[in-house]
Amino acid sequence: MIITYPFSAVVGLTDLKLALVLNAVSPRVGGVLVRGEKGTAKSTIVRALAAQLPAVDVVPGCRFACDPAAPDPECPDGPHGPDAEGVSRPAVLVELPVGASEDRLVGSLDVERALTEGVKSFEPGLLAAAHRGVLYVDEVNLLHDHLVDLLLDAAALGTCYVERESMSVRHAARFLLVGTMNPEEGELRPQLLDRFGLTVEVKASRDPAERAEVVRRRLAFDADAPAFAGRWAAEEAALARSIVAARARVSAVRLPDARLRQIATVCAAFEVDGLRADLVTANAAIAHAAWQGRDTVTTEDVRAAARLALPHRRRRDPFDAPGLDEELLDELLRRTSEDEGPDDPGPGNDAGPDGTPPPDAEPPARPEGGDPARDAASHERPGDPVGPEPGTAEGPAAESAQAAAPAAETDAAVRVAGVSAPFRVPLLAVPGIGEGTAGRRSRSRTRHGRSIGARRPSGSVRDLHVMATVLAAAPQQRKRGRSGPGLVLRGDDLREAVREGKEGNLVLFVVDASGSMAARKRMTAVKTAVLSLLLDAYQRRDKVGLITFRGAGAQVALPPTSSVEAGAARLRSLPTGGRTPLAAGLTRAAEVLRVERLRDAARRPLLVLVTDGRATAGGDVDRAAGLVAGIASVVVDCENGPVRLGLAVRLASRLGARLVSLDSMADLGTVVRDHRKAI
């Protein structure tokens, strides 16, 4: 018997518990995304949720969990009669592995029956198994793009469409989507991020007493799981009954027009995209009212819903951290409540399990005459320059960088330049066809791309091409004495699908941060260009690394990682000044690429060198260039002014690299020249 860790036994995590409960009360809320550092019980509490969900009635023998009261008329296992008797079973929690195949997710032709019995039969996937239950994706930010696309379609339509090998199937797929992720490993695509109704940021408690209690309970569970579960059985049963009661009550909860206008005002003031935020907030507020035992939505319910529904929808840029100004939220709610009068009291109007204050709590003081919408708009945006403005004092960041600079660099002041809004950059791809991790940059033979043909397998068959296998075996059936409906197959009939798609690469940035680049406007342009390339790497699902060289040598500012956000943070605080050790930067790049090749041999690298080509220290540039020759490279030429030496052009020639002009990179018509034509 498998013992699930009790939901009630998880210490702390109040917002996460509330978000999961609201989705259990009303699946219309749209799921939960749990963001947090490793070791914060994200997976534990999500898996414990399944035991708290009400049981569901299903048609016996239906693999698609049809409701006997309203069966799906297009169910592949149907049709089910209107008088079909149902059986009750617990709600299921289906886990979608990050490395799952497309067929495992949506379903496919039952190959075994097709080849042995000659029967065309559909084998359901995980979306069918999760219908009317929970679909849980651990490390959802690492999910392959092709699976994300399928998941988006099913979550938006509530239906899964499968087109496979002359088979067309449609079935219902409505599920509670729950994902967990560690932001250090990279962010989610905006489309998938918006599909999660609520989001919760989880951090480990810093309270020693609470941390000790967590360890105490975990040790007790490991020592005797059944006894530990029994200790919490009564509280778990009470929680399950409360969820059932709230789910029965939710359809009768009234959303007054005043509260609806309040939700619209809050969403507009926080400048969220689209109207999904308004819908999610409304549904979450209704669920919260039902959970609190109220029959009418109040300002307290709106506040609790907005705190969970809006943070991840306020991101204007992939490098922004989700967040919500709760002082502004309280001010908006207070003003709209004053304009429309107090809410009707109703039962259960005290603060609920989420710990939110009552609506009459005193809001934080704000300047008189301030406009909340204008205040929200005045918050820092991704496009605003970061760092001191030209002509102003450098500030503490530059002072600390100056203090840390070696004495040998006194020939140039150490500065920290700002960053402007990122822009679109041209596609920089690795030539040829690779076999790396699925992504969106370079051509690649992958297991998840589109099928472009078939071939005889060199070893065990990893991806059977059914039609090619059938066509290879069909002419031999008479010779093999076939007498039944199935095909007589032999090993040499098997064919493997050849697929081509896109791969993600390791994009290693090597940035010149020396004194020749330290002119304020020039370094701002360089940082903005690299930030734009980082944004492009984020969208194309690359790993990134950052090397900077200045003064006496080069340093790895960011080891290769999937967290592009970390690269953006390091870039913003990058100091400049000193001599130009170009050879040291190239040598360090060769070392990083060598080590990374041992760790991830299938991922092809792309070296992006941002420099004006000058070299005033650090050794022999020609020798260092030879260490990275043969690696797909791009040189971003940062030289400007009326007189140009063409050093970056010569460097591109040594590396066999493509040459991109920094001055024209912001233009969509960027001129990308081959170095052989440029010289």
XYZ file of C-alpha atoms in Angstrom:
679
model
C 0.000 0.000 0.000
C 1.315 3.428 -0.953
C 1.003 6.048 1.771
C 0.610 9.609 0.504
C 2.208 12.302 2.628
C -0.750 14.071 4.289
C -1.706 17.440 2.834
C -2.356 18.897 6.284
C 1.002 17.732 7.613
C 3.019 20.044 5.361
C 4.238 22.900 7.527
C 3.780 26.472 6.276
C 3.255 27.150 2.543
C -0.022 28.931 3.284
C -0.432 30.546 -0.143
C 0.311 27.272 -1.929
C -2.209 25.354 0.132
C -4.828 28.028 -0.563
C -4.112 28.028 -4.313
C -4.472 24.248 -4.510
C -7.654 24.276 -2.427
C -9.235 26.971 -4.621
C -8.587 24.830 -7.694
C -10.028 21.801 -5.933
C -13.154 23.830 -5.126
C -13.498 25.219 -8.663
C -11.523 23.698 -11.560
C -12.451 26.807 -13.573
C -9.685 28.662 -11.746
C -7.270 27.108 -14.217
C -4.455 25.403 -12.339
C -1.444 26.380 -10.271
C 2.188 27.094 -11.075
C 4.508 26.593 -8.102
C 7.812 28.456 -8.360
C 10.500 27.949 -5.783
C 13.992 26.951 -4.856
C 14.918 23.314 -4.542
C 13.967 21.430 -1.389
C 10.828 23.426 -0.537
C 8.277 20.557 -0.607
C 6.715 21.665 -3.909
C 6.250 18.141 -5.222
C 5.273 16.765 -1.816
C 2.282 19.020 -1.325
C 1.084 18.683 -4.928
C 1.098 14.897 -4.743
C -0.701 15.084 -1.394
C -3.505 17.092 -3.036
C -4.949 14.093 -4.891
C -6.171 12.486 -1.661
C -8.221 15.616 -0.875
C -10.111 15.741 -4.172
C -13.686 14.439 -4.293
C -14.275 11.085 -5.946
C -15.641 11.092 -9.494
C -18.293 8.918 -11.134
C -17.147 7.262 -14.360
C -18.654 4.939 -16.947
C -17.386 1.404 -16.223
C -14.735 0.309 -18.689
C -14.373 3.742 -20.307
C -10.685 4.589 -20.711
C -11.543 8.297 -20.996
C -13.304 8.731 -17.623
C -16.654 9.749 -19.095
C -19.233 11.095 -16.645
C -22.283 8.789 -16.710
C -24.524 11.804 -16.115
C -23.167 13.582 -19.220
C -21.092 11.190 -21.336
C -18.980 12.537 -24.180
C -20.942 11.843 -27.394
C -17.666 11.505 -29.340
C -15.863 9.306 -26.821
C -13.723 6.718 -28.667
C -15.018 4.057 -26.245
C -18.628 5.203 -26.765
C -21.339 5.770 -27.419
C -22.473 5.485 -23.826
C -26.180 5.186 -23.221
C -27.996 7.825 -21.157
C -28.902 5.193 -18.558
C -25.348 3.924 -18.107
C -24.587 3.127 -14.501
C -21.536 4.811 -13.035
C -18.916 3.639 -10.615
C -17.143 5.925 -8.190
C -13.351 6.102 -8.061
C -10.846 8.480 -6.491
C -9.643 11.436 -8.517
C -6.366 10.630 -10.235
C -3.098 12.530 -10.321
C -1.248 11.858 -13.576
C 2.397 12.869 -13.855
C 3.792 14.053 -17.179
C 7.539 13.295 -17.321
C 9.683 16.012 -18.872
C 11.147 13.513 -21.317
C 7.827 12.010 -22.424
C 7.170 11.450 -26.115
C 4.369 13.058 -28.065
C 2.599 9.704 -28.432
C 2.767 9.144 -24.681
C 1.072 12.489 -24.070
C -1.771 12.450 -26.601
C -2.003 8.764 -27.474
C -1.289 6.855 -30.654
C -2.131 3.870 -32.783
C -1.870 0.616 -30.850
C 1.052 -0.732 -32.871
C 0.980 -4.210 -31.325
C -2.660 -4.834 -32.247
C -2.253 -3.253 -35.660
C 0.649 -5.496 -36.620
C -0.414 -8.739 -34.945
C -4.220 -8.629 -35.269
C -4.693 -6.234 -38.172
C -6.959 -4.065 -35.986
C -6.826 -0.283 -36.029
C -7.093 0.637 -32.335
C -6.315 3.836 -30.420
C -4.132 3.682 -27.327
C -4.949 6.648 -25.024
C -2.228 8.901 -23.658
C -1.711 10.845 -20.458
C -4.204 13.570 -21.413
C -6.967 10.954 -21.470
C -5.845 9.526 -18.138
C -5.855 13.013 -16.562
C -9.391 13.892 -17.686
C -11.407 15.055 -14.647
C -8.301 14.753 -12.504
C -4.936 16.447 -12.028
C -2.143 16.647 -14.586
C 1.107 17.310 -12.749
C 4.307 18.396 -14.508
C 7.401 18.502 -12.334
C 10.096 20.846 -13.701
C 7.539 22.188 -16.171
C 9.997 24.824 -17.378
C 12.147 22.026 -18.840
C 9.289 20.541 -20.876
C 10.065 20.248 -24.586
C 8.407 22.813 -26.812
C 6.482 20.260 -28.872
C 4.846 18.935 -25.677
C 4.133 22.485 -24.512
C 2.263 23.191 -27.751
C 0.094 20.097 -27.335
C -0.533 20.899 -23.692
C -1.584 24.457 -24.572
C -4.077 23.233 -27.144
C -5.652 20.730 -24.751
C -5.772 23.199 -21.849
C -7.399 25.874 -24.026
C -9.984 23.661 -25.749
C -10.633 21.019 -23.099
C -10.287 18.555 -25.972
C -7.459 16.443 -27.321
C -7.220 15.934 -31.076
C -5.018 13.086 -32.322
C -4.041 12.573 -35.957
C -1.881 9.467 -36.324
C -1.238 6.998 -39.190
C -4.617 7.335 -40.951
C -6.372 7.629 -37.565
C -8.343 10.637 -36.348
C -9.493 10.680 -32.713
C -11.033 13.350 -30.505
C -11.755 13.030 -26.793
C -12.419 15.314 -23.826
C -9.382 16.393 -21.793
C -10.339 18.728 -18.965
C -7.909 18.611 -16.091
C -6.409 20.636 -13.286
C -2.953 21.647 -14.515
C -0.323 21.864 -11.780
C 3.320 22.582 -12.506
C 6.367 23.025 -10.313
C 9.640 24.646 -11.322
C 12.909 26.037 -10.068
C 13.441 29.473 -11.721
C 17.214 28.955 -11.579
C 16.843 26.402 -14.378
C 15.058 28.771 -16.762
C 11.658 30.353 -17.193
C 8.477 29.229 -18.908
C 7.319 30.305 -22.332
C 4.843 33.197 -21.934
C 2.018 31.241 -23.590
C 2.247 28.387 -21.096
C 2.821 30.739 -18.175
C -0.456 32.509 -18.922
C -2.346 29.194 -18.984
C -1.776 28.666 -15.277
C -4.582 30.334 -13.397
C -2.651 31.003 -10.196
C 1.010 31.176 -9.294
C 2.755 30.843 -5.953
C 6.328 31.666 -5.023
C 7.632 29.197 -2.424
C 10.678 29.808 -0.258
C 12.099 27.829 2.631
C 11.231 29.244 6.013
C 13.957 31.097 7.890
C 12.265 30.461 11.230
C 14.328 27.839 13.121
C 11.272 26.520 14.962
C 9.340 25.949 11.735
C 12.317 24.353 10.017
C 12.785 22.025 12.977
C 9.109 21.038 12.822
C 9.438 20.203 9.113
C 12.395 17.905 9.814
C 10.610 16.364 12.800
C 7.566 15.432 10.740
C 9.624 14.120 7.858
C 11.613 11.857 10.153
C 8.375 10.592 11.695
C 6.993 9.816 8.233
C 10.139 7.950 7.204
C 10.134 5.945 10.443
C 6.512 4.749 10.200
C 4.513 6.069 7.250
C 1.183 4.320 8.067
C 1.243 5.553 11.668
C 2.129 9.062 10.556
C -0.722 9.102 8.031
C -3.131 7.778 10.641
C -2.179 10.597 12.992
C -3.451 13.100 10.412
C -6.384 11.035 9.119
C -9.076 12.955 11.013
C -7.812 16.358 9.884
C -7.427 15.113 6.308
C -10.992 13.806 6.303
C -12.289 17.113 7.652
C -10.409 19.009 4.926
C -11.809 16.729 2.234
C -15.352 17.278 3.557
C -14.798 21.042 3.509
C -13.687 20.900 -0.121
C -16.745 18.833 -1.075
C -19.037 21.293 0.726
C -17.376 24.295 -0.924
C -17.590 22.659 -4.353
C -21.328 22.113 -3.826
C -21.698 25.749 -2.747
C -19.623 27.406 -5.469
C -22.310 27.407 -8.165
C -24.595 29.454 -5.899
C -22.023 32.119 -4.992
C -23.008 35.544 -6.333
C -20.473 37.926 -7.861
C -21.913 41.443 -7.428
C -21.384 43.904 -10.230
C -19.477 46.147 -7.810
C -16.943 43.388 -7.149
C -16.660 42.667 -10.867
C -15.843 46.327 -11.524
C -13.344 46.118 -8.665
C -11.621 43.156 -10.357
C -11.540 44.988 -13.688
C -10.085 48.108 -12.031
C -7.311 46.123 -10.358
C -6.377 44.234 -13.543
C -6.367 47.429 -15.599
C -4.247 49.305 -13.040
C -1.655 46.527 -13.014
C -1.604 46.571 -16.838
C -1.939 42.832 -17.372
C -2.209 41.544 -20.933
C -5.573 40.403 -22.249
C -8.679 39.500 -20.251
C -7.683 36.082 -18.933
C -6.490 37.719 -15.697
C -9.956 39.189 -15.104
C -11.634 35.821 -15.690
C -9.215 33.909 -13.494
C -9.447 36.471 -10.700
C -13.250 36.356 -10.830
C -13.350 32.548 -10.701
C -10.774 32.438 -7.911
C -12.704 35.043 -5.906
C -15.892 32.984 -6.273
C -14.040 29.843 -5.152
C -12.557 31.717 -2.192
C -15.994 32.936 -1.118
C -17.335 29.372 -1.307
C -14.350 28.115 0.685
C -15.031 30.747 3.366
C -18.714 29.786 3.549
C -20.044 32.973 1.946
C -22.727 33.191 -0.706
C -21.500 36.563 -2.033
C -18.032 37.621 -3.149
C -16.473 40.327 -0.961
C -13.434 42.579 -1.227
C -11.516 40.081 0.894
C -12.160 37.401 -1.731
C -11.039 39.717 -4.536
C -7.825 40.521 -2.701
C -7.014 36.864 -2.026
C -7.668 36.002 -5.686
C -5.656 38.918 -7.110
C -2.614 38.060 -4.977
C -2.460 34.657 -6.662
C -3.744 35.413 -10.167
C -1.827 38.569 -11.137
C 1.898 38.296 -10.226
C 2.966 36.162 -13.204
C 0.824 38.187 -15.599
C 2.567 41.462 -14.789
C 5.847 40.382 -16.387
C 6.551 42.734 -19.250
C 9.805 40.989 -20.111
C 11.109 37.410 -19.664
C 13.826 38.755 -17.359
C 11.337 40.271 -14.930
C 10.627 38.354 -11.737
C 6.917 37.792 -11.053
C 5.604 40.009 -8.301
C 2.771 42.208 -7.107
C 2.798 45.488 -5.231
C 0.444 44.598 -2.386
C 0.393 48.177 -1.094
C -0.964 49.320 -4.446
C -3.444 46.418 -4.448
C -4.755 47.434 -1.022
C -5.018 51.064 -2.125
C -6.994 50.143 -5.248
C -9.347 47.914 -3.272
C -9.836 50.578 -0.608
C -10.675 53.275 -3.137
C -13.108 51.137 -5.097
C -14.761 49.992 -1.861
C -15.180 53.600 -0.707
C -16.745 54.534 -4.029
C -19.251 51.702 -3.938
C -19.922 51.276 -0.209
C -19.091 48.399 2.165
C -19.760 44.775 1.335
C -22.658 42.929 2.890
C -21.339 41.146 5.983
C -22.487 37.552 5.351
C -21.304 34.493 7.295
C -17.678 33.562 7.695
C -16.314 37.079 7.051
C -13.153 36.629 9.125
C -9.772 36.147 7.523
C -9.504 32.722 5.915
C -6.774 30.107 5.797
C -4.708 32.271 3.463
C -4.077 34.762 6.264
C -5.362 37.792 4.314
C -6.427 40.770 6.455
C -10.086 41.837 6.648
C -11.210 44.499 4.151
C -11.319 47.236 6.813
C -7.614 46.857 7.626
C -5.721 50.133 7.548
C -3.840 50.376 4.212
C -0.260 51.660 4.080
C 0.024 55.411 3.834
C 0.507 56.869 0.352
C 1.094 60.421 -0.850
C -2.053 62.506 -1.067
C -3.499 62.942 -4.510
C -1.569 59.975 -5.905
C -3.144 58.086 -8.766
C -2.745 54.305 -8.274
C -2.826 53.592 -11.997
C -0.181 56.214 -12.606
C 1.846 54.847 -9.698
C 1.705 51.375 -11.240
C 2.784 52.731 -14.591
C 5.671 54.551 -12.973
C 7.197 51.348 -11.596
C 10.389 50.204 -13.265
C 9.829 48.640 -16.685
C 12.097 46.280 -18.581
C 12.712 48.950 -21.187
C 13.890 51.583 -18.713
C 17.633 52.159 -18.493
C 19.247 50.326 -15.618
C 22.056 52.055 -13.798
C 23.050 55.706 -13.604
C 22.137 58.065 -16.403
C 24.795 59.704 -18.550
C 26.222 62.724 -16.878
C 25.298 61.633 -13.351
C 27.334 60.153 -10.518
C 28.091 56.477 -10.925
C 26.553 55.454 -7.611
C 27.429 52.651 -5.147
C 27.727 49.943 -7.822
C 30.469 51.804 -9.644
C 32.169 52.736 -6.371
C 32.346 49.101 -5.314
C 33.616 48.099 -8.745
C 36.257 50.812 -8.532
C 37.351 49.574 -5.128
C 37.632 46.021 -6.422
C 39.661 46.940 -9.513
C 43.320 45.911 -9.447
C 45.912 48.611 -8.978
C 47.261 47.916 -12.474
C 44.019 49.259 -13.951
C 44.425 52.836 -12.803
C 44.915 53.861 -16.437
C 41.150 53.690 -16.953
C 38.208 54.385 -14.689
C 35.967 51.436 -13.831
C 32.353 52.132 -14.775
C 29.001 50.363 -14.684
C 26.990 51.351 -17.741
C 23.229 51.146 -17.982
C 21.122 48.971 -20.274
C 18.402 50.128 -22.659
C 15.374 48.206 -23.909
C 16.269 44.973 -25.745
C 15.446 44.661 -29.426
C 14.914 41.912 -31.938
C 18.087 40.357 -33.306
C 18.729 38.308 -36.448
C 18.798 34.524 -36.195
C 22.306 33.265 -35.474
C 22.376 29.525 -36.066
C 25.005 26.803 -36.052
C 25.501 25.499 -39.609
C 24.855 21.882 -40.496
C 22.489 19.424 -38.818
C 23.026 18.423 -35.211
C 21.525 15.857 -32.858
C 21.218 17.908 -29.694
C 18.485 18.774 -27.231
C 15.229 20.000 -28.738
C 15.055 23.771 -29.031
C 14.371 26.518 -31.558
C 17.687 27.637 -33.018
C 19.589 25.273 -35.344
C 18.552 22.389 -37.588
C 18.733 19.034 -35.895
C 17.811 15.395 -36.156
C 15.658 14.863 -33.074
C 13.150 12.354 -31.769
C 10.492 15.025 -31.569
C 10.652 16.825 -34.927
C 8.595 16.298 -38.053
C 9.031 13.021 -39.879
C 10.942 13.452 -43.142
C 11.403 9.781 -44.014
C 12.388 6.360 -42.738
C 15.540 4.261 -42.513
C 16.717 0.860 -41.389
C 17.667 1.051 -37.704
C 21.341 0.705 -36.854
C 20.506 -0.796 -33.453
C 17.332 -1.135 -31.406
C 14.319 0.694 -32.842
C 13.704 3.907 -30.901
C 10.941 5.444 -33.048
C 9.078 2.937 -35.227
C 7.789 4.272 -38.543
C 4.607 2.189 -38.824
C 3.695 2.884 -42.434
C 7.232 2.301 -43.715
C 7.391 -0.951 -41.733
C 4.056 -2.125 -43.168
C 5.117 -1.196 -46.717
C 8.379 -3.117 -46.296
C 6.595 -6.227 -44.998
C 3.536 -6.232 -47.276
C 5.192 -7.604 -50.478
C 6.590 -10.566 -48.545
C 3.346 -11.840 -46.989
C 2.563 -14.471 -49.648
C 6.070 -15.892 -49.473
C 5.853 -16.054 -45.699
C 2.584 -17.983 -45.787
C 0.358 -15.400 -44.135
C -3.093 -16.835 -43.385
C -4.567 -14.597 -40.666
C -5.417 -10.894 -40.373
C -2.054 -9.881 -38.867
C 1.176 -9.243 -40.723
C 4.058 -11.694 -40.644
C 6.994 -9.519 -39.646
C 10.726 -10.076 -39.586
C 13.474 -7.979 -38.136
C 14.599 -6.609 -41.493
C 11.090 -5.184 -42.090
C 11.401 -2.677 -39.262
C 11.915 0.936 -40.199
C 12.841 3.845 -37.963
C 11.441 7.345 -38.440
C 13.859 10.060 -39.489
C 12.813 13.342 -37.919
C 14.129 16.842 -38.350
C 13.421 19.743 -36.050
C 15.253 22.443 -34.160
C 17.785 22.138 -31.385
C 18.916 24.404 -28.599
C 22.580 25.333 -28.498
C 25.121 26.468 -25.959
C 25.503 30.182 -26.662
C 28.711 31.385 -25.033
C 29.056 35.164 -24.883
C 32.583 36.567 -24.661
C 32.257 40.289 -23.944
C 35.004 42.906 -24.100
C 34.620 45.037 -20.939
C 37.904 46.915 -21.241
C 38.622 50.609 -21.258
C 38.293 50.837 -25.042
C 34.634 49.892 -24.565
C 34.103 52.006 -21.459
C 32.826 55.105 -23.203
C 29.415 55.380 -21.621
C 27.189 55.344 -24.686
C 29.236 52.632 -26.368
C 29.077 50.217 -23.408
C 25.366 50.856 -22.987
C 24.903 49.853 -26.614
C 27.051 46.739 -26.093
C 25.119 45.654 -22.996
C 21.818 46.261 -24.752
C 22.908 44.166 -27.713
C 24.045 41.292 -25.475
C 20.804 41.539 -23.468
C 18.881 41.304 -26.754
C 20.889 38.216 -27.692
C 20.161 36.747 -24.255
C 16.459 37.338 -24.805
C 16.760 35.580 -28.161
C 18.532 32.674 -26.433
C 15.697 32.470 -23.884
C 13.099 32.274 -26.633
C 15.068 29.607 -28.497
C 15.613 27.437 -25.382
C 19.410 27.653 -25.344
C 21.926 27.255 -22.577
C 24.020 30.374 -22.094
C 27.354 31.288 -20.576
C 29.064 34.653 -20.107
C 32.791 35.420 -20.135
C 34.136 38.939 -19.729
C 37.683 40.164 -20.228
C 39.227 43.351 -18.965
C 42.343 44.468 -17.100
C 44.741 41.591 -16.531
C 42.616 38.639 -17.649
C 39.237 37.025 -18.285
C 36.672 35.607 -15.916
C 33.624 33.383 -16.229
C 30.838 35.688 -15.093
C 28.230 32.953 -15.649
C 29.007 29.242 -16.171
C 26.847 27.545 -18.847
C 23.304 27.337 -17.513
C 19.687 27.219 -18.641
C 18.881 30.244 -16.472
C 19.080 33.090 -18.975
C 17.768 35.407 -16.247
C 20.982 34.904 -14.288
C 22.960 36.003 -17.338
C 20.879 39.158 -17.651
C 21.447 39.986 -13.975
C 25.229 39.547 -14.292
C 25.267 41.632 -17.452
C 23.461 44.588 -15.878
C 26.066 44.891 -13.109
C 29.069 44.281 -15.379
C 31.863 46.822 -14.693
C 34.124 48.109 -17.473
C 37.592 49.622 -17.652
C 41.251 48.693 -17.921
C 43.290 47.084 -20.666
C 42.031 44.674 -23.346
C 43.223 41.063 -22.839
C 41.491 39.659 -25.946
C 43.685 36.543 -26.047
C 42.791 35.753 -22.432
C 39.087 35.943 -23.289
C 39.477 33.528 -26.220
C 41.593 31.141 -24.126
C 39.025 31.078 -21.324
C 36.268 30.453 -23.893
C 38.180 27.443 -25.234
C 38.479 26.024 -21.705
C 34.770 26.465 -20.957
C 33.735 24.870 -24.250
C 36.092 21.918 -23.699
C 34.615 21.164 -20.282
C 31.059 21.637 -21.481
C 31.669 19.281 -24.404
C 32.452 16.532 -21.896
C 29.273 17.250 -19.936
C 26.878 17.604 -22.871
C 28.487 16.296 -26.039
C 25.317 16.478 -28.161
C 24.716 20.200 -27.593
C 26.575 22.195 -30.234
C 28.165 25.503 -29.172
C 27.813 28.965 -30.695
C 30.504 31.461 -29.693
C 29.412 35.115 -29.716
C 32.387 37.461 -29.347
C 31.492 41.107 -28.638
C 34.540 43.334 -29.174
C 36.087 46.101 -31.228
C 39.030 43.818 -31.996
C 41.666 45.742 -30.027
C 44.160 43.758 -27.945
C 46.461 45.627 -25.538
C 47.268 42.804 -23.096
C 46.862 39.096 -22.493
C 49.169 37.327 -24.983
C 49.122 36.213 -28.608
C 45.688 36.679 -30.200
C 46.482 34.462 -33.207
C 47.434 31.542 -30.980
C 44.341 32.023 -28.811
C 42.112 32.260 -31.882
C 43.444 28.895 -33.013
C 42.040 27.305 -29.847
C 38.459 28.129 -30.865
C 38.880 27.852 -34.630
C 36.332 25.475 -36.128
C 33.655 26.382 -33.578
C 30.626 28.157 -35.013
C 31.270 31.794 -34.113
C 29.844 35.270 -34.508
C 31.854 38.447 -34.026
C 29.822 41.524 -33.052
C 31.906 44.467 -34.280
C 31.706 47.280 -31.708
C 34.110 49.659 -33.470
C 32.667 53.095 -34.220
C 33.789 56.554 -35.220
C 34.912 58.105 -38.501
C 38.263 56.274 -38.496
C 38.072 52.487 -38.188
C 40.915 50.010 -38.009
C 38.919 46.936 -39.068
C 40.374 44.813 -36.282
C 37.128 42.951 -35.629
C 36.909 42.082 -39.341
C 40.369 40.543 -39.197
C 39.467 38.647 -36.022
C 36.378 37.218 -37.735
C 38.613 36.035 -40.544
C 40.932 34.261 -38.095
C 38.000 32.524 -36.427
C 36.084 31.749 -39.614
C 33.198 33.617 -38.021
C 30.243 35.603 -39.243
C 30.482 39.343 -38.721
C 27.633 41.458 -37.313
C 27.772 45.228 -36.968
C 26.692 46.488 -33.551
C 25.449 49.756 -35.041
C 23.019 47.988 -37.341
C 21.968 45.133 -35.058
C 18.921 46.992 -33.716
C 17.579 47.303 -37.256
C 15.561 44.346 -38.490
C 17.434 44.733 -41.748
C 20.720 43.955 -40.009
C 23.546 43.360 -42.480
C 25.205 40.070 -41.546
C 28.296 39.635 -43.680
C 30.411 36.607 -44.299
C 33.994 37.520 -43.352
C 35.302 36.217 -46.646
C 33.176 38.743 -48.525
C 33.904 41.552 -46.097
C 37.669 41.489 -46.538
